[in-house]
Short mmCIF file of C-alpha atoms in Angstrom, two decimals:
data_model
loop_
_atom_site.label_atom_id
_atom_site.label_comp_id
_atom_site.label_asym_id
_atom_site.label_seq_id
_atom_site.Cartn_x
_atom_site.Cartn_y
_atom_site.Cartn_z
CA UNK J 132 -48.15 -45.97 -77.74
CA UNK J 133 -47.48 -48.85 -80.21
CA UNK J 134 -48.60 -52.17 -79.03
CA UNK J 135 -45.22 -53.63 -80.20
CA UNK J 136 -43.54 -51.49 -77.44
CA UNK J 137 -43.32 -53.46 -74.23
CA UNK J 138 -41.89 -51.52 -71.25
CA UNK J 139 -40.91 -53.29 -68.01
CA UNK J 140 -39.20 -50.57 -66.02
CA UNK J 141 -41.61 -47.61 -66.75
CA UNK J 142 -45.38 -47.59 -66.67
CA UNK J 143 -46.35 -47.31 -70.30
CA UNK J 144 -50.00 -46.75 -69.49
CA UNK J 145 -48.99 -43.65 -67.48
CA UNK J 146 -47.03 -42.36 -70.49
CA UNK J 147 -50.08 -42.92 -72.69
CA UNK J 148 -52.48 -41.05 -70.26
CA UNK J 149 -49.94 -38.31 -69.53
CA UNK J 150 -50.49 -34.56 -70.54
CA UNK J 151 -47.94 -34.20 -73.23
CA UNK J 152 -47.78 -30.52 -72.81
CA UNK J 153 -46.13 -30.95 -69.37
CA UNK J 154 -42.67 -32.19 -68.64
CA UNK J 155 -41.91 -35.58 -67.21
CA UNK J 156 -40.09 -36.78 -64.09
CA UNK J 157 -38.98 -40.44 -64.02
CA UNK J 158 -38.75 -41.65 -60.41
CA UNK J 159 -36.17 -44.24 -59.32
CA UNK J 160 -36.79 -45.70 -55.82
CA UNK J 161 -34.41 -46.46 -52.90
CA UNK J 162 -33.08 -49.89 -51.80
CA UNK J 163 -35.83 -52.16 -50.78
CA UNK J 164 -38.58 -49.74 -52.19
CA UNK J 165 -40.68 -49.92 -55.27
CA UNK J 166 -42.60 -47.75 -57.53
CA UNK J 167 -45.46 -47.55 -55.09
CA UNK J 168 -43.23 -45.22 -52.92
CA UNK J 169 -44.26 -42.46 -55.34
CA UNK J 170 -47.86 -43.25 -55.68
CA UNK J 171 -48.92 -39.90 -54.09
CA UNK J 172 -46.71 -37.94 -56.51
CA UNK J 173 -48.30 -39.28 -59.63
CA UNK J 174 -51.42 -37.07 -58.73
CA UNK J 175 -49.23 -33.88 -59.06
CA UNK J 176 -50.77 -31.49 -61.62
CA UNK J 177 -47.59 -29.59 -62.41
CA UNK J 178 -45.70 -32.27 -64.21
CA UNK J 179 -46.09 -36.02 -65.25
CA UNK J 180 -44.52 -38.41 -62.66
CA UNK J 181 -43.61 -41.66 -64.16
CA UNK J 182 -42.52 -44.36 -61.72
CA UNK J 183 -39.76 -46.90 -62.37
CA UNK J 184 -39.93 -50.60 -61.20
CA UNK J 185 -36.89 -52.71 -60.84
CA UNK J 186 -36.93 -56.51 -61.32
CA UNK J 187 -38.03 -58.37 -58.05
CA UNK J 188 -39.83 -55.33 -56.78
CA UNK J 189 -43.47 -54.15 -56.64
CA UNK J 190 -45.39 -55.17 -59.68
CA UNK J 191 -42.27 -57.21 -60.80
CA UNK J 192 -42.03 -59.15 -57.60
CA UNK J 193 -42.03 -62.54 -59.38
CA UNK J 194 -38.93 -61.70 -61.31
CA UNK J 195 -35.49 -62.30 -60.24
CA UNK J 196 -33.55 -59.54 -58.50
CA UNK J 197 -30.95 -57.89 -60.68
CA UNK J 198 -27.33 -58.03 -59.77
CA UNK J 199 -26.09 -55.49 -62.28
CA UNK J 200 -26.57 -51.70 -61.85
CA UNK J 201 -25.24 -51.23 -65.46
CA UNK J 202 -27.96 -53.61 -66.79
CA UNK J 203 -30.75 -51.64 -64.99
CA UNK J 204 -29.61 -48.35 -66.42
CA UNK J 205 -29.11 -49.57 -69.90
CA UNK J 206 -32.53 -51.12 -69.96
CA UNK J 207 -34.09 -48.05 -68.44
CA UNK J 208 -32.42 -45.78 -70.89
CA UNK J 209 -33.42 -48.03 -73.70
CA UNK J 210 -37.03 -47.86 -72.69
CA UNK J 211 -37.03 -44.03 -72.47
CA UNK J 212 -35.48 -43.80 -75.94
CA UNK J 213 -38.00 -46.20 -77.35
CA UNK J 214 -40.91 -44.18 -75.89
CA UNK J 215 -39.57 -40.97 -77.30
CA UNK J 216 -39.15 -42.57 -80.78
CA UNK J 217 -42.36 -44.55 -80.81
CA UNK J 218 -44.48 -41.46 -79.78
CA UNK J 219 -42.48 -39.11 -82.02
CA UNK J 220 -41.84 -36.86 -79.04
CA UNK J 221 -39.67 -34.20 -80.71
CA UNK J 222 -39.70 -31.88 -77.69
CA UNK J 223 -39.84 -34.33 -74.88
CA UNK J 224 -38.64 -32.49 -71.73
CA UNK J 225 -37.92 -34.68 -68.69
CA UNK J 226 -35.72 -35.25 -65.75
CA UNK J 227 -34.54 -38.26 -63.76
CA UNK J 228 -35.14 -38.29 -60.07
CA UNK J 229 -33.55 -40.78 -57.86
CA UNK J 230 -33.36 -41.17 -54.00
CA UNK J 231 -30.57 -43.14 -52.34
CA UNK J 232 -29.88 -46.02 -54.56
CA UNK J 233 -32.07 -44.43 -57.04
CA UNK J 234 -29.72 -41.38 -57.32
CA UNK J 235 -26.80 -43.38 -58.70
CA UNK J 236 -29.24 -45.02 -61.11
CA UNK J 237 -30.52 -41.58 -62.29
CA UNK J 238 -26.88 -40.51 -62.82
CA UNK J 239 -25.89 -43.58 -64.80
CA UNK J 240 -29.09 -43.57 -66.78
CA UNK J 241 -28.56 -39.97 -67.90
CA UNK J 242 -24.99 -40.85 -68.92
CA UNK J 243 -26.25 -43.62 -71.20
CA UNK J 244 -29.19 -41.49 -72.68
CA UNK J 245 -26.61 -38.75 -73.50
CA UNK J 246 -23.78 -40.89 -74.90
CA UNK J 247 -25.73 -43.70 -76.63
CA UNK J 248 -29.00 -42.13 -77.73
CA UNK J 249 -28.06 -38.40 -77.97
CA UNK J 250 -31.00 -37.73 -75.59
CA UNK J 251 -30.33 -35.13 -72.88
CA UNK J 252 -32.56 -34.99 -69.80
CA UNK J 253 -33.20 -31.36 -68.72
CA UNK J 254 -31.39 -32.29 -65.56
CA UNK J 255 -31.09 -34.99 -62.91
CA UNK J 256 -32.52 -34.51 -59.40
CA UNK J 257 -30.99 -36.61 -56.71
CA UNK J 258 -31.21 -36.99 -52.93
CA UNK J 259 -30.03 -39.22 -50.09
CA UNK J 260 -26.63 -40.57 -51.60
CA UNK J 261 -23.04 -39.60 -51.74
CA UNK J 262 -21.53 -38.44 -55.02
CA UNK J 263 -20.45 -41.10 -57.51
CA UNK J 264 -16.78 -40.65 -57.06
CA UNK J 265 -16.87 -40.83 -53.19
CA UNK J 266 -16.85 -43.73 -50.83
CA UNK J 267 -20.08 -44.39 -48.92
CA UNK J 268 -19.67 -42.63 -45.59
CA UNK J 269 -22.07 -45.17 -43.95
CA UNK J 270 -20.20 -47.82 -41.90
CA UNK J 271 -22.37 -50.65 -43.31
CA UNK J 272 -21.17 -52.99 -45.93
CA UNK J 273 -22.99 -56.06 -47.29
CA UNK J 274 -20.01 -58.24 -46.27
CA UNK J 275 -21.04 -57.67 -42.70
CA UNK J 276 -24.15 -59.79 -43.20
CA UNK J 277 -27.88 -59.73 -42.39
CA UNK J 278 -27.89 -58.73 -38.87
CA UNK J 279 -25.68 -55.65 -39.61
CA UNK J 280 -28.23 -54.69 -42.38
CA UNK J 281 -31.05 -54.84 -39.90
CA UNK J 282 -29.07 -52.43 -37.66
CA UNK J 283 -28.44 -50.19 -40.62
CA UNK J 284 -32.24 -50.14 -41.30
CA UNK J 285 -32.73 -49.07 -37.72
CA UNK J 286 -30.30 -46.31 -37.95
CA UNK J 287 -31.77 -44.72 -41.23
CA UNK J 288 -35.40 -45.06 -40.02
CA UNK J 289 -38.53 -45.48 -42.09
CA UNK J 290 -38.84 -49.10 -41.26
CA UNK J 291 -41.01 -49.73 -38.12
CA UNK J 292 -39.02 -51.51 -35.35
CA UNK J 293 -41.72 -54.08 -34.81
CA UNK J 294 -41.56 -54.96 -38.53
CA UNK J 295 -37.89 -55.73 -38.36
CA UNK J 296 -38.60 -58.37 -35.67
CA UNK J 297 -41.17 -60.25 -37.88
CA UNK J 298 -39.67 -63.31 -39.26
CA UNK J 299 -41.93 -63.21 -42.52
CA UNK J 300 -40.64 -59.67 -43.13
CA UNK J 301 -37.03 -60.58 -42.56
CA UNK J 302 -37.28 -63.79 -44.82
CA UNK J 303 -39.02 -61.91 -47.63
CA UNK J 304 -37.74 -58.31 -47.70
CA UNK J 305 -34.34 -58.44 -46.17
CA UNK J 306 -32.80 -60.42 -49.12
CA UNK J 307 -34.34 -57.92 -51.51
CA UNK J 308 -32.91 -54.97 -49.54
CA UNK J 309 -29.49 -56.83 -49.29
CA UNK J 310 -29.41 -57.19 -53.03
CA UNK J 311 -30.10 -53.60 -53.60
CA UNK J 312 -27.40 -52.54 -51.23
CA UNK J 313 -25.03 -54.82 -53.09
CA UNK J 314 -26.24 -53.47 -56.42
CA UNK J 315 -25.26 -49.90 -55.31
CA UNK J 316 -22.17 -50.92 -53.40
CA UNK J 317 -20.57 -52.60 -56.43
CA UNK J 318 -20.79 -49.38 -58.60
CA UNK J 319 -17.47 -48.12 -59.85
CA UNK J 320 -17.20 -44.46 -60.99
CA UNK J 321 -15.81 -44.13 -64.42
CA UNK J 322 -15.04 -40.39 -64.44
CA UNK J 323 -18.26 -39.25 -66.09
CA UNK J 324 -19.01 -35.55 -65.86
CA UNK J 325 -22.62 -34.72 -67.09
CA UNK J 326 -23.23 -31.85 -69.31
CA UNK J 327 -26.58 -31.14 -67.77
CA UNK J 328 -27.61 -29.50 -64.50
CA UNK J 329 -27.94 -31.41 -61.17
CA UNK J 330 -30.23 -30.60 -58.40
CA UNK J 331 -29.23 -32.09 -55.11
CA UNK J 332 -31.54 -32.23 -52.08
CA UNK J 333 -30.48 -33.02 -48.60
CA UNK J 334 -32.06 -33.94 -45.21
CA UNK J 335 -29.88 -32.04 -42.71
CA UNK J 336 -29.98 -34.97 -40.29
CA UNK J 337 -29.22 -37.73 -42.80
CA UNK J 338 -26.04 -39.25 -41.28
CA UNK J 339 -25.15 -40.92 -44.69
CA UNK J 340 -25.80 -38.05 -46.97
CA UNK J 341 -25.54 -34.82 -44.92
CA UNK J 342 -24.92 -31.28 -46.36
CA UNK J 343 -21.18 -31.67 -46.94
CA UNK J 344 -21.63 -35.10 -48.65
CA UNK J 345 -24.53 -33.94 -51.00
CA UNK J 346 -22.65 -30.78 -52.05
CA UNK J 347 -19.95 -33.06 -53.64
CA UNK J 348 -22.37 -33.86 -56.43
CA UNK J 349 -21.28 -30.44 -58.00
CA UNK J 350 -18.17 -32.09 -59.18
CA UNK J 351 -19.96 -34.40 -61.63
CA UNK J 352 -21.72 -31.72 -63.64
CA UNK J 353 -20.18 -29.10 -66.11
CA UNK J 354 -23.43 -27.16 -65.90
CA UNK J 355 -25.40 -25.53 -63.09
CA UNK J 356 -25.36 -27.30 -59.66
CA UNK J 357 -28.38 -26.39 -57.36
CA UNK J 358 -28.29 -27.49 -53.78
CA UNK J 359 -31.17 -27.37 -51.21
CA UNK J 360 -31.41 -28.71 -47.61
CA UNK J 361 -34.30 -29.32 -45.55
CA UNK J 362 -35.13 -30.50 -41.89
CA UNK J 363 -35.15 -34.23 -41.65
CA UNK J 364 -33.37 -37.57 -41.89
CA UNK J 365 -32.61 -39.98 -44.72
CA UNK J 366 -36.34 -40.15 -45.80
CA UNK J 367 -37.04 -36.32 -45.44
CA UNK J 368 -38.70 -36.35 -48.94
CA UNK J 369 -41.70 -38.18 -47.27
CA UNK J 370 -41.81 -36.19 -44.14
CA UNK J 371 -41.74 -32.48 -45.10
CA UNK J 372 -44.54 -30.11 -44.12
CA UNK J 373 -44.94 -29.35 -47.79
CA UNK J 374 -45.06 -31.79 -50.62
CA UNK J 375 -41.59 -32.64 -51.91
CA UNK J 376 -43.08 -33.62 -55.28
CA UNK J 377 -43.98 -29.87 -55.78
CA UNK J 378 -40.43 -28.82 -55.01
CA UNK J 379 -38.80 -30.98 -57.54
CA UNK J 380 -41.63 -30.26 -60.06
CA UNK J 381 -40.98 -26.57 -59.77
CA UNK J 382 -37.18 -26.99 -60.04
CA UNK J 383 -37.73 -28.86 -63.43
CA UNK J 384 -40.14 -26.23 -64.61
CA UNK J 385 -37.54 -23.57 -64.04
CA UNK J 386 -35.38 -25.24 -66.68
CA UNK J 387 -38.10 -25.94 -69.21
CA UNK J 388 -39.24 -23.77 -71.96
CA UNK J 389 -41.91 -21.13 -71.15
CA UNK J 390 -44.72 -23.17 -72.81
CA UNK J 391 -44.81 -25.29 -69.66
CA UNK J 392 -45.13 -22.42 -67.18
CA UNK J 393 -48.54 -21.49 -68.33
CA UNK J 394 -48.23 -17.74 -67.56
CA UNK J 395 -47.13 -18.19 -64.04
CA UNK J 396 -45.27 -14.93 -63.32
CA UNK J 397 -43.23 -16.42 -60.35
CA UNK J 398 -42.06 -19.24 -62.36
CA UNK J 399 -41.12 -16.98 -65.33
CA UNK J 400 -39.20 -14.87 -62.95
CA UNK J 401 -37.44 -17.85 -61.55
CA UNK J 402 -36.56 -19.09 -64.98
CA UNK J 403 -35.06 -15.79 -65.95
CA UNK J 404 -33.04 -15.54 -62.62
CA UNK J 405 -32.12 -19.25 -62.31
CA UNK J 406 -28.52 -18.47 -61.24
CA UNK J 407 -30.06 -17.18 -57.84
CA UNK J 408 -30.49 -20.85 -56.83
CA UNK J 409 -26.86 -21.80 -57.16
CA UNK J 410 -25.86 -23.71 -53.93
CA UNK J 411 -28.74 -21.91 -52.08
CA UNK J 412 -30.10 -23.54 -49.01
CA UNK J 413 -33.59 -24.06 -47.76
CA UNK J 414 -36.30 -22.30 -49.73
#
C-alpha cells in the first residue's frame, strides 16, 4: 500500500498482508465494542476479515467519540475506495458485515460506495438490528439517562453483572456506549433500496431483533434476501457451537466468482443453487 495512504477506520496492515486471491469482509462492531471483538475471526482461512475501528474505541481510544453516523460511513467508504484505487484492485470482491449498531453502518456505507464511488459490495451481512425504516422495538431510549442504559445492558447480556457495578467501568465505558446508542438512534432512513443481496442473521431469543424484526430487512434490497436464524440472544454470533465467522464467510463465497471456491464441490453446488437459501432458516 502507498505510504501516502493513511487509513484510520480500517487496518491497512491487514490489507497489505491479506491473500488477495480471497474475498474480504469488513467487520463493523456493535455499540460499546471495538475492532477487537472480531480478533478470532481474522484467523479465518476462507476469507480476509478486516476489522473497522471507530473514533474513541479500541486503538483509537484517545480520539473524540463521533456524533455523526453519516460522517463515519462517509469516511469508511472513502477509505475502502482509496484502498481499491491505490492497490489497483480491479476485481476486489468484498462484503460489509455489521452487528447491531454495525448493521446500520454497513447499510449506509454500502449506499455511499455504490452511489458515490460506483463500487458495489457483493452483499451486506447484518445481524442484531431492526431494518432501517423501522422503529427500534427496544423500549430503551438515550433520553431515559444512564441508569436506564445500565438496565438495557443487563437485558441484552454480554456485559458481566459485576462489571456494571464497578465505578471505573461506568465512568469510562458507559459514556462510550451511550454515545454509540445515540449515534444509531439519530439515524433517519432516506428510502434507500440497495441493489445488492442482503444476508440477515438472527438470534431467536434476541428481544430487540427477533425473527420477525430481522426479516424486515428484505424490504431494503432489490436483489436476493437470505435469512438465517440460530439459537441464542443478541450476542449469538459469539456463542454458537460452530464458528459464526465460517458461516458468513461461506455465504460470501457463495456469491463470489468460482476462482475463490478452490474446487470445493459443495461450494460450487451452493453457488449454482443459491436461490435455495431464500428466507431459509437454520442451516
